[in-house]
PDB file of C-alpha atoms in Angstrom:
ATOM      1  CA  MET O   1      86.527  56.776 137.138  1.00 85.00           C
ATOM      2  CA  LEU O   2      84.514  55.215 134.666  1.00 94.00           C
ATOM      3  CA  ARG O   3      83.978  51.525 133.471  1.00 94.00           C
ATOM      4  CA  ALA O   4      82.680  49.674 130.868  1.00 96.00           C
ATOM      5  CA  GLU O   5      81.020  46.023 130.991  1.00 96.00           C
ATOM      6  CA  GLY O   6      80.128  43.567 128.746  1.00 97.00           C
ATOM      7  CA  ILE O   7      79.954  45.800 125.290  1.00 97.00           C
ATOM      8  CA  GLY O   8      78.260  45.162 122.631  1.00 96.00           C
ATOM      9  CA  LYS O   9      77.329  46.465 119.552  1.00 97.00           C
ATOM     10  CA  ARG O  10      76.900  45.686 115.587  1.00 95.00           C
ATOM     11  CA  PHE O  11      76.565  46.892 112.383  1.00 95.00           C
ATOM     12  CA  GLY O  12      74.638  44.739 109.931  1.00 94.00           C
ATOM     13  CA  ALA O  13      75.643  41.442 110.230  1.00 93.00           C
ATOM     14  CA  VAL O  14      79.096  42.948 111.393  1.00 94.00           C
ATOM     15  CA  THR O  15      80.332  43.070 114.807  1.00 94.00           C
ATOM     16  CA  ALA O  16      81.728  45.511 115.992  1.00 96.00           C
ATOM     17  CA  LEU O  17      82.455  45.378 119.112  1.00 97.00           C
ATOM     18  CA  GLN O  18      82.240  41.577 121.196  1.00 96.00           C
ATOM     19  CA  ASP O  19      81.383  41.599 125.584  1.00 96.00           C
ATOM     20  CA  VAL O  20      84.391  44.958 125.619  1.00 97.00           C
ATOM     21  CA  SER O  21      85.197  45.402 129.816  1.00 97.00           C
ATOM     22  CA  PHE O  22      87.764  47.175 131.501  1.00 96.00           C
ATOM     23  CA  ALA O  23      88.092  50.827 133.524  1.00 95.00           C
ATOM     24  CA  LEU O  24      89.601  53.847 132.798  1.00 96.00           C
ATOM     25  CA  PRO O  25      91.469  54.290 136.664  1.00 94.00           C
ATOM     26  CA  ARG O  26      91.500  58.268 138.188  1.00 93.00           C
ATOM     27  CA  GLY O  27      94.701  60.143 136.204  1.00 95.00           C
ATOM     28  CA  THR O  28      96.023  56.635 134.380  1.00 96.00           C
ATOM     29  CA  MET O  29      96.891  57.144 130.656  1.00 96.00           C
ATOM     30  CA  THR O  30      94.640  54.624 128.927  1.00 97.00           C
ATOM     31  CA  ILE O  31      95.922  53.321 125.354  1.00 96.00           C
ATOM     32  CA  ILE O  32      93.569  51.413 122.844  1.00 96.00           C
ATOM     33  CA  SER O  33      95.900  49.183 120.801  1.00 93.00           C
ATOM     34  CA  GLY O  34      94.917  47.458 117.301  1.00 91.00           C
ATOM     35  CA  ALA O  35      94.400  47.951 113.420  1.00 89.00           C
ATOM     36  CA  ASP O  36      91.904  49.749 111.369  1.00 89.00           C
ATOM     37  CA  GLY O  37      89.050  47.716 112.128  1.00 89.00           C
ATOM     38  CA  ALA O  38      89.571  46.893 115.513  1.00 93.00           C
ATOM     39  CA  GLY O  39      86.923  48.517 117.142  1.00 95.00           C
ATOM     40  CA  LYS O  40      88.455  51.461 118.856  1.00 95.00           C
ATOM     41  CA  SER O  41      86.479  54.376 117.750  1.00 94.00           C
ATOM     42  CA  THR O  42      83.283  52.706 117.557  1.00 96.00           C
ATOM     43  CA  LEU O  43      83.702  52.170 121.576  1.00 96.00           C
ATOM     44  CA  LEU O  44      84.835  55.751 122.085  1.00 95.00           C
ATOM     45  CA  LYS O  45      82.100  56.783 119.995  1.00 95.00           C
ATOM     46  CA  ILE O  46      80.020  54.876 122.666  1.00 96.00           C
ATOM     47  CA  LEU O  47      81.839  55.802 126.078  1.00 96.00           C
ATOM     48  CA  VAL O  48      79.885  59.963 124.452  1.00 93.00           C
ATOM     49  CA  GLY O  49      76.452  58.302 123.930  1.00 94.00           C
ATOM     50  CA  LEU O  50      77.881  59.483 120.091  1.00 95.00           C
ATOM     51  CA  VAL O  51      76.839  55.828 119.006  1.00 95.00           C
ATOM     52  CA  ARG O  52      74.317  53.983 120.634  1.00 95.00           C
ATOM     53  CA  ARG O  53      74.895  50.462 122.441  1.00 96.00           C
ATOM     54  CA  ASP O  54      73.839  46.798 121.561  1.00 96.00           C
ATOM     55  CA  GLN O  55      74.567  45.884 124.717  1.00 95.00           C
ATOM     56  CA  GLY O  56      76.485  45.992 128.636  1.00 96.00           C
ATOM     57  CA  LEU O  57      77.095  48.933 131.344  1.00 95.00           C
ATOM     58  CA  LEU O  58      78.816  51.945 131.581  1.00 96.00           C
ATOM     59  CA  VAL O  59      78.534  52.987 135.077  1.00 95.00           C
ATOM     60  CA  LEU O  60      80.869  56.783 136.250  1.00 93.00           C
ATOM     61  CA  HIS O  61      81.307  57.826 139.531  1.00 91.00           C
ATOM     62  CA  ASP O  62      79.751  54.846 140.007  1.00 87.00           C
ATOM     63  CA  ARG O  63      76.662  55.429 138.561  1.00 91.00           C
ATOM     64  CA  GLU O  64      75.357  53.552 135.805  1.00 93.00           C
ATOM     65  CA  ILE O  65      74.621  54.979 132.129  1.00 93.00           C
ATOM     66  CA  GLY O  66      71.442  55.300 130.534  1.00 90.00           C
ATOM     67  CA  SER O  67      70.020  56.787 127.472  1.00 89.00           C
ATOM     68  CA  ASP O  68      71.186  60.171 128.901  1.00 91.00           C
ATOM     69  CA  PHE O  69      75.736  60.814 128.615  1.00 92.00           C
ATOM     70  CA  THR O  70      75.291  64.540 130.827  1.00 90.00           C
ATOM     71  CA  PRO O  71      76.868  63.119 132.679  1.00 91.00           C
ATOM     72  CA  VAL O  72      79.319  62.333 131.270  1.00 91.00           C
ATOM     73  CA  THR O  73      79.760  64.782 128.579  1.00 88.00           C
ATOM     74  CA  SER O  74      80.091  67.654 130.522  1.00 88.00           C
ATOM     75  CA  ILE O  75      83.459  66.866 132.268  1.00 92.00           C
ATOM     76  CA  CYS O  76      84.886  64.224 128.442  1.00 92.00           C
ATOM     77  CA  GLY O  77      86.560  66.153 126.561  1.00 91.00           C
ATOM     78  CA  TYR O  78      86.579  63.951 122.690  1.00 92.00           C
ATOM     79  CA  MET O  79      88.539  64.991 119.349  1.00 91.00           C
ATOM     80  CA  PRO O  80      87.547  63.229 116.740  1.00 90.00           C
ATOM     81  CA  GLU O  81      89.906  61.486 114.400  1.00 84.00           C
ATOM     82  CA  ARG O  82      88.748  63.274 111.844  1.00 79.00           C
ATOM     83  CA  PHE O  83      90.614  67.417 111.571  1.00 70.00           C
ATOM     84  CA  SER O  84      86.959  69.402 113.006  1.00 78.00           C
ATOM     85  CA  LEU O  85      87.315  72.662 112.843  1.00 84.00           C
ATOM     86  CA  TYR O  86      87.210  75.584 111.945  1.00 90.00           C
ATOM     87  CA  THR O  87      90.225  75.334 108.556  1.00 90.00           C
ATOM     88  CA  ASP O  88      89.382  78.924 107.797  1.00 93.00           C
ATOM     89  CA  LEU O  89      89.816  80.751 111.110  1.00 94.00           C
ATOM     90  CA  THR O  90      92.956  81.379 112.795  1.00 95.00           C
ATOM     91  CA  VAL O  91      93.930  79.456 115.596  1.00 93.00           C
ATOM     92  CA  GLU O  92      92.424  81.541 117.916  1.00 92.00           C
ATOM     93  CA  GLU O  93      89.571  82.693 116.071  1.00 93.00           C
ATOM     94  CA  ASN O  94      88.797  78.312 116.511  1.00 91.00           C
ATOM     95  CA  LEU O  95      90.298  78.884 120.252  1.00 91.00           C
ATOM     96  CA  ASP O  96      87.331  81.664 121.205  1.00 90.00           C
ATOM     97  CA  PHE O  97      84.866  79.809 118.255  1.00 90.00           C
ATOM     98  CA  PHE O  98      84.273  76.914 120.728  1.00 87.00           C
ATOM     99  CA  ALA O  99      84.474  78.980 124.048  1.00 87.00           C
ATOM    100  CA  ALA O 100      81.425  80.290 122.881  1.00 87.00           C
ATOM    101  CA  ILE O 101      79.778  76.731 122.435  1.00 83.00           C
ATOM    102  CA  HIS O 102      81.136  75.798 125.398  1.00 78.00           C
ATOM    103  CA  GLN O 103      79.841  79.048 126.938  1.00 82.00           C
ATOM    104  CA  VAL O 104      83.612  79.130 129.039  1.00 83.00           C
ATOM    105  CA  PRO O 105      83.876  82.870 130.736  1.00 83.00           C
ATOM    106  CA  VAL O 106      85.229  85.337 128.774  1.00 83.00           C
ATOM    107  CA  ALA O 107      87.760  86.224 131.605  1.00 79.00           C
ATOM    108  CA  ARG O 108      88.560  82.584 131.982  1.00 81.00           C
ATOM    109  CA  LEU O 109      89.400  82.322 127.976  1.00 83.00           C
ATOM    110  CA  ARG O 110      91.890  85.067 128.500  1.00 82.00           C
ATOM    111  CA  GLU O 111      93.687  82.603 131.611  1.00 83.00           C
ATOM    112  CA  MET O 112      93.390  79.204 129.051  1.00 83.00           C
ATOM    113  CA  LYS O 113      93.452  80.445 125.444  1.00 84.00           C
ATOM    114  CA  THR O 114      97.147  81.814 127.073  1.00 86.00           C
ATOM    115  CA  ARG O 115      98.187  78.521 128.963  1.00 83.00           C
ATOM    116  CA  MET O 116      96.654  76.185 126.158  1.00 83.00           C
ATOM    117  CA  LEU O 117      98.664  78.087 124.352  1.00 87.00           C
ATOM    118  CA  GLU O 118     102.200  77.330 125.280  1.00 85.00           C
ATOM    119  CA  LYS O 119     101.554  74.430 126.605  1.00 82.00           C
ATOM    120  CA  THR O 120     100.836  73.602 122.668  1.00 84.00           C
ATOM    121  CA  GLY O 121     103.779  75.916 121.543  1.00 85.00           C
ATOM    122  CA  MET O 122     100.470  77.378 119.307  1.00 88.00           C
ATOM    123  CA  ALA O 123     101.159  80.144 120.616  1.00 89.00           C
ATOM    124  CA  PRO O 124     103.521  82.248 118.461  1.00 91.00           C
ATOM    125  CA  PHE O 125     101.056  80.905 115.780  1.00 92.00           C
ATOM    126  CA  ARG O 126      97.565  82.374 117.062  1.00 91.00           C
ATOM    127  CA  ASP O 127      96.833  84.589 114.353  1.00 93.00           C
ATOM    128  CA  ARG O 128      97.937  81.614 111.650  1.00 94.00           C
ATOM    129  CA  ARG O 129      94.410  80.022 109.919  1.00 94.00           C
ATOM    130  CA  ALA O 130      93.690  76.306 110.919  1.00 92.00           C
ATOM    131  CA  GLY O 131      94.210  75.217 107.782  1.00 91.00           C
ATOM    132  CA  ALA O 132      97.113  76.408 106.501  1.00 93.00           C
ATOM    133  CA  LEU O 133      98.814  74.258 109.667  1.00 91.00           C
ATOM    134  CA  SER O 134     100.939  71.380 109.938  1.00 89.00           C
ATOM    135  CA  GLY O 135      99.363  67.806 111.170  1.00 86.00           C
ATOM    136  CA  GLY O 136     101.003  67.644 113.858  1.00 86.00           C
ATOM    137  CA  MET O 137     100.054  71.346 115.030  1.00 88.00           C
ATOM    138  CA  LYS O 138      96.537  70.360 113.619  1.00 89.00           C
ATOM    139  CA  GLN O 139      96.059  68.083 116.498  1.00 88.00           C
ATOM    140  CA  LYS O 140      97.421  71.326 119.251  1.00 88.00           C
ATOM    141  CA  LEU O 141      94.394  72.549 117.760  1.00 90.00           C
ATOM    142  CA  ALA O 142      92.310  70.261 118.278  1.00 89.00           C
ATOM    143  CA  LEU O 143      93.539  69.078 121.816  1.00 89.00           C
ATOM    144  CA  SER O 144      93.289  72.657 123.032  1.00 88.00           C
ATOM    145  CA  VAL O 145      89.834  73.309 122.192  1.00 88.00           C
ATOM    146  CA  ILE O 146      88.552  70.835 124.470  1.00 87.00           C
ATOM    147  CA  LEU O 147      90.906  71.346 127.219  1.00 86.00           C
ATOM    148  CA  LEU O 148      88.702  75.830 127.232  1.00 84.00           C
ATOM    149  CA  SER O 149      86.669  73.429 129.283  1.00 82.00           C
ATOM    150  CA  SER O 150      89.195  72.039 131.687  1.00 83.00           C
ATOM    151  CA  PRO O 151      87.352  68.378 130.901  1.00 90.00           C
ATOM    152  CA  ASP O 152      88.552  66.040 134.051  1.00 93.00           C
ATOM    153  CA  LEU O 153      88.063  62.790 130.698  1.00 95.00           C
ATOM    154  CA  ILE O 154      89.501  63.501 127.557  1.00 95.00           C
ATOM    155  CA  LEU O 155      89.153  60.599 125.268  1.00 96.00           C
ATOM    156  CA  LEU O 156      91.724  61.139 122.167  1.00 95.00           C
ATOM    157  CA  ASP O 157      91.110  58.768 118.838  1.00 94.00           C
ATOM    158  CA  GLU O 158      93.777  57.981 117.010  1.00 92.00           C
ATOM    159  CA  PRO O 159      95.572  61.348 117.631  1.00 90.00           C
ATOM    160  CA  THR O 160      98.725  61.669 116.430  1.00 86.00           C
ATOM    161  CA  THR O 161      97.942  59.405 112.935  1.00 83.00           C
ATOM    162  CA  GLY O 162      98.932  61.835 109.933  1.00 78.00           C
ATOM    163  CA  VAL O 163     101.288  62.836 112.333  1.00 81.00           C
ATOM    164  CA  ASP O 164     105.348  63.288 112.474  1.00 83.00           C
ATOM    165  CA  PRO O 165     107.106  61.492 114.635  1.00 84.00           C
ATOM    166  CA  LEU O 166     108.449  64.730 116.078  1.00 84.00           C
ATOM    167  CA  SER O 167     105.023  65.856 116.274  1.00 83.00           C
ATOM    168  CA  ARG O 168     104.057  62.174 117.592  1.00 85.00           C
ATOM    169  CA  ILE O 169     106.579  62.750 121.040  1.00 88.00           C
ATOM    170  CA  GLU O 170     105.716  66.413 122.045  1.00 87.00           C
ATOM    171  CA  PHE O 171     102.065  65.664 122.056  1.00 88.00           C
ATOM    172  CA  PHE O 172     102.719  62.687 124.299  1.00 90.00           C
ATOM    173  CA  ASP O 173     104.554  65.366 126.107  1.00 90.00           C
ATOM    174  CA  ILE O 174     101.199  67.712 126.758  1.00 89.00           C
ATOM    175  CA  LEU O 175      99.683  64.244 127.453  1.00 92.00           C
ATOM    176  CA  GLN O 176     102.095  63.314 130.019  1.00 93.00           C
ATOM    177  CA  GLU O 177     102.181  66.636 131.776  1.00 91.00           C
ATOM    178  CA  LEU O 178      97.869  66.654 131.548  1.00 91.00           C
ATOM    179  CA  LYS O 179      97.611  63.404 133.513  1.00 94.00           C
ATOM    180  CA  ALA O 180     100.429  64.586 135.762  1.00 93.00           C
ATOM    181  CA  GLU O 181      97.738  67.148 136.642  1.00 92.00           C
ATOM    182  CA  GLY O 182      94.860  64.894 137.773  1.00 93.00           C
ATOM    183  CA  LYS O 183      93.937  63.932 134.340  1.00 94.00           C
ATOM    184  CA  THR O 184      91.720  61.052 132.952  1.00 96.00           C
ATOM    185  CA  ILE O 185      93.423  60.019 130.114  1.00 96.00           C
ATOM    186  CA  ALA O 186      92.015  57.214 127.354  1.00 96.00           C
ATOM    187  CA  LEU O 187      93.150  57.858 123.501  1.00 95.00           C
ATOM    188  CA  THR O 188      93.600  54.563 120.263  1.00 95.00           C
ATOM    189  CA  THR O 189      96.180  54.439 118.128  1.00 92.00           C
ATOM    190  CA  PRO O 190      97.445  52.132 115.974  1.00 89.00           C
ATOM    191  CA  TYR O 191     101.039  52.585 116.912  1.00 87.00           C
ATOM    192  CA  LEU O 192     102.776  49.592 119.230  1.00 87.00           C
ATOM    193  CA  ASP O 193     105.213  51.913 119.770  1.00 85.00           C
ATOM    194  CA  GLU O 194     102.785  54.098 121.313  1.00 85.00           C
ATOM    195  CA  ALA O 195     100.653  51.898 124.112  1.00 86.00           C
ATOM    196  CA  GLU O 196     104.134  51.887 125.978  1.00 88.00           C
ATOM    197  CA  LYS O 197     103.801  54.769 126.572  1.00 89.00           C
ATOM    198  CA  GLY O 198     100.556  54.841 128.668  1.00 92.00           C
ATOM    199  CA  ASP O 199     100.086  53.767 131.994  1.00 95.00           C
ATOM    200  CA  TYR O 200      97.577  50.341 130.787  1.00 96.00           C
ATOM    201  CA  VAL O 201      97.230  49.761 127.691  1.00 96.00           C
ATOM    202  CA  ILE O 202      94.204  47.157 126.031  1.00 96.00           C
ATOM    203  CA  PHE O 203      94.638  45.457 122.892  1.00 95.00           C
ATOM    204  CA  LEU O 204      91.670  44.974 120.335  1.00 95.00           C
ATOM    205  CA  LYS O 205      91.090  42.938 117.276  1.00 93.00           C
ATOM    206  CA  GLU O 206      87.397  42.184 115.326  1.00 92.00           C
ATOM    207  CA  GLY O 207      86.251  43.760 118.102  1.00 94.00           C
ATOM    208  CA  GLN O 208      87.393  41.125 120.781  1.00 94.00           C
ATOM    209  CA  VAL O 209      89.646  42.218 123.483  1.00 95.00           C
ATOM    210  CA  LEU O 210      93.116  40.107 122.601  1.00 93.00           C
ATOM    211  CA  ALA O 211      94.446  40.949 125.684  1.00 93.00           C
ATOM    212  CA  GLN O 212      94.174  43.610 128.951  1.00 95.00           C
ATOM    213  CA  ASP O 213      96.284  44.956 131.859  1.00 95.00           C
ATOM    214  CA  SER O 214      99.195  47.797 133.933  1.00 94.00           C
ATOM    215  CA  ILE O 215     101.685  47.356 131.185  1.00 91.00           C
ATOM    216  CA  ARG O 216     104.219  46.380 134.520  1.00 91.00           C
ATOM    217  CA  SER O 217     101.970  43.256 134.453  1.00 93.00           C
ATOM    218  CA  LEU O 218     101.437  42.603 131.066  1.00 93.00           C
ATOM    219  CA  LEU O 219     105.027  42.872 130.394  1.00 90.00           C
ATOM    220  CA  ASP O 220     105.605  40.679 133.690  1.00 90.00           C
ATOM    221  CA  ARG O 221     103.191  37.726 133.125  1.00 89.00           C
ATOM    222  CA  PHE O 222     103.842  37.590 129.363  1.00 90.00           C
ATOM    223  CA  PRO O 223     104.070  34.100 129.335  1.00 88.00           C
ATOM    224  CA  ALA O 224     106.517  32.806 127.112  1.00 88.00           C
ATOM    225  CA  ARG O 225     109.574  32.648 125.532  1.00 89.00           C
ATOM    226  CA  LEU O 226     111.644  35.551 123.605  1.00 92.00           C
ATOM    227  CA  LEU O 227     113.994  34.103 120.800  1.00 92.00           C
ATOM    228  CA  ARG O 228     115.607  36.514 118.524  1.00 94.00           C
ATOM    229  CA  ILE O 229     117.843  34.731 116.157  1.00 94.00           C
ATOM    230  CA  VAL O 230     119.485  34.991 113.351  1.00 95.00           C
ATOM    231  CA  PRO O 231     120.485  32.928 110.595  1.00 94.00           C
ATOM    232  CA  ARG O 232     123.271  32.237 108.608  1.00 93.00           C
ATOM    233  CA  GLU O 233     121.861  32.032 105.225  1.00 91.00           C
ATOM    234  CA  SER O 234     118.748  32.563 103.663  1.00 93.00           C
ATOM    235  CA  ILE O 235     116.358  34.546 106.492  1.00 94.00           C
ATOM    236  CA  PHE O 236     113.126  33.647 104.081  1.00 93.00           C
ATOM    237  CA  ALA O 237     114.386  30.433 104.327  1.00 93.00           C
ATOM    238  CA  ALA O 238     114.366  29.893 107.569  1.00 92.00           C
ATOM    239  CA  MET O 239     111.361  31.098 107.616  1.00 91.00           C
ATOM    240  CA  GLU O 240     110.138  29.152 105.013  1.00 90.00           C
ATOM    241  CA  GLU O 241     111.505  25.644 106.776  1.00 90.00           C
ATOM    242  CA  LEU O 242     109.924  26.535 110.047  1.00 90.00           C
ATOM    243  CA  GLU O 243     106.627  27.040 108.959  1.00 87.00           C
ATOM    244  CA  GLN O 244     106.853  23.850 108.029  1.00 88.00           C
ATOM    245  CA  ASN O 245     107.577  22.682 111.543  1.00 85.00           C
ATOM    246  CA  PRO O 246     103.686  21.993 113.054  1.00 81.00           C
ATOM    247  CA  LEU O 247     105.066  23.695 116.232  1.00 78.00           C
ATOM    248  CA  MET O 248     106.339  26.417 115.247  1.00 80.00           C
ATOM    249  CA  ARG O 249     103.660  27.755 112.972  1.00 77.00           C
ATOM    250  CA  GLY O 250     102.380  30.877 113.922  1.00 80.00           C
ATOM    251  CA  ARG O 251     104.704  31.133 116.342  1.00 86.00           C
ATOM    252  CA  ALA O 252     107.778  32.842 114.504  1.00 90.00           C
ATOM    253  CA  TYR O 253     107.918  35.871 112.539  1.00 91.00           C
ATOM    254  CA  MET O 254     110.458  38.555 110.926  1.00 92.00           C
ATOM    255  CA  ARG O 255     112.266  41.874 112.356  1.00 88.00           C
ATOM    256  CA  GLY O 256     114.679  42.975 111.054  1.00 86.00           C
ATOM    257  CA  ASN O 257     117.513  40.577 109.624  1.00 89.00           C
ATOM    258  CA  ALA O 258     116.113  38.305 112.538  1.00 94.00           C
ATOM    259  CA  ILE O 259     113.373  36.005 112.892  1.00 94.00           C
ATOM    260  CA  HIS O 260     111.127  36.094 116.298  1.00 93.00           C
ATOM    261  CA  ILE O 261     110.482  33.251 117.650  1.00 91.00           C
ATOM    262  CA  LEU O 262     107.493  32.440 120.950  1.00 90.00           C
ATOM    263  CA  GLN O 263     108.149  29.650 122.701  1.00 86.00           C
ATOM    264  CA  LEU O 264     105.947  28.135 125.460  1.00 81.00           C
ATOM    265  CA  LYS O 265     108.176  28.028 128.969  1.00 75.00           C
ATOM    266  CA  GLY O 266     109.382  24.730 129.693  1.00 76.00           C
ATOM    267  CA  GLU O 267     109.774  23.953 126.463  1.00 79.00           C
ATOM    268  CA  SER O 268     112.747  23.002 124.110  1.00 79.00           C
ATOM    269  CA  TRP O 269     113.742  23.653 121.206  1.00 80.00           C
ATOM    270  CA  ALA O 270     116.971  24.136 118.984  1.00 85.00           C
ATOM    271  CA  PRO O 271     116.367  25.699 115.225  1.00 88.00           C
ATOM    272  CA  PRO O 272     117.157  23.510 112.228  1.00 88.00           C
ATOM    273  CA  PHE O 273     119.312  25.785 110.550  1.00 91.00           C
ATOM    274  CA  PRO O 274     122.709  27.620 110.683  1.00 93.00           C
ATOM    275  CA  VAL O 275     122.283  30.635 113.317  1.00 93.00           C
ATOM    276  CA  ASP O 276     124.697  33.090 113.721  1.00 94.00           C
ATOM    277  CA  ALA O 277     123.041  34.738 116.547  1.00 94.00           C
ATOM    278  CA  ILE O 278     120.321  33.170 119.245  1.00 93.00           C
ATOM    279  CA  GLY O 279     119.196  34.456 122.342  1.00 92.00           C
ATOM    280  CA  GLU O 280     116.239  35.821 124.599  1.00 92.00           C
ATOM    281  CA  GLU O 281     115.077  39.366 124.860  1.00 91.00           C
ATOM    282  CA  PRO O 282     112.622  40.957 126.932  1.00 91.00           C
ATOM    283  CA  PRO O 283     109.267  41.196 124.353  1.00 91.00           C
ATOM    284  CA  SER O 284     107.912  44.887 123.750  1.00 90.00           C
ATOM    285  CA  LEU O 285     103.862  45.237 123.062  1.00 90.00           C
ATOM    286  CA  GLU O 286     104.375  44.465 119.465  1.00 90.00           C
ATOM    287  CA  ASP O 287     105.613  41.123 121.196  1.00 91.00           C
ATOM    288  CA  ILE O 288     102.630  40.511 123.513  1.00 92.00           C
ATOM    289  CA  PHE O 289      99.922  41.599 120.896  1.00 91.00           C
ATOM    290  CA  ILE O 290     101.380  39.026 118.294  1.00 89.00           C
ATOM    291  CA  TYR O 291     101.104  36.461 121.300  1.00 90.00           C
ATOM    292  CA  TYR O 292      97.851  37.064 121.866  1.00 89.00           C
ATOM    293  CA  GLU O 293      96.376  37.561 118.446  1.00 88.00           C
ATOM    294  CA  ARG O 294      97.777  34.377 117.848  1.00 83.00           C
ATOM    295  CA  GLN O 295      96.229  32.420 120.384  1.00 78.00           C
ATOM    296  CA  LEU O 296      92.862  34.156 118.929  1.00 73.00           C
ATOM    297  CA  ALA O 297      93.750  33.016 115.470  1.00 68.00           C
ATOM    298  CA  ARG O 298      94.011  29.045 117.228  1.00 65.00           C
ATOM    299  CA  GLY O 299      90.977  29.144 119.613  1.00 62.00           C
ATOM    300  CA  GLU O 300      89.553  30.724 116.557  1.00 47.00           C
ATOM    301  CA  SER O 301      91.017  27.448 114.147  1.00 39.00           C
ATOM    302  CA  SER O 302      89.925  25.095 116.483  1.00 32.00           C
TER     303      SER O 302
END
């Protein structure tokens, strides 16, 4: 549906994005994940024309997008990271106000408003002022607002940051329903557990793509074995010993009471300290991110 090729952006001496390429297939959910400063928000703003790219191409339905972003904005609903609705208006008044801006016909507004309030569970709060809503309800209201224009493409910038766990689950349930209706969704998040809810994932670090693919492909072609080791004695002493080994440096990290080791396939290795348990585990997206992040770091230092 939407394709980016070689996107680059600098802010003075800071490189925000460097040679970023990806595609958003129709009817799928793509998660753009990375830490603060990775370039996630800048990338979404470039896609909707709020920030001008320095280089690269944007292609929508096989048509290149130049300086006129009308073809994108006419089919796109964009939700910024900061809550941008009117806090002194009620839920329903916000919906009415933004519907007027988007010139939603009155008859359609009535239908869409009822549907959005029911879908998001906001119907009981239609008369509550937006400023009195919880973080999760504010995000549901913001999503309802952008859905009033029935966009085919939905871009969400960290929609669950600061939202309680239950509201995060409910929010993603709504997104799954929208995807089932044929909507194309891309959202940014610093939470790697949320990335597992998508069809595709793009890992960003300091403006560069660490890895990207369907989640299934990333898991299937992961080039390392993941060992989980529970040291018999101090986990901190065990980590220090591993970090002193040049072959293990950068491959070990703690998670809970265990150490995870990223071991290249075909290598043989035994822990140099007593262990209570050792075994191989399937990687999570967090493990995959750590692997590619450390690959990048080794490449930069070489």
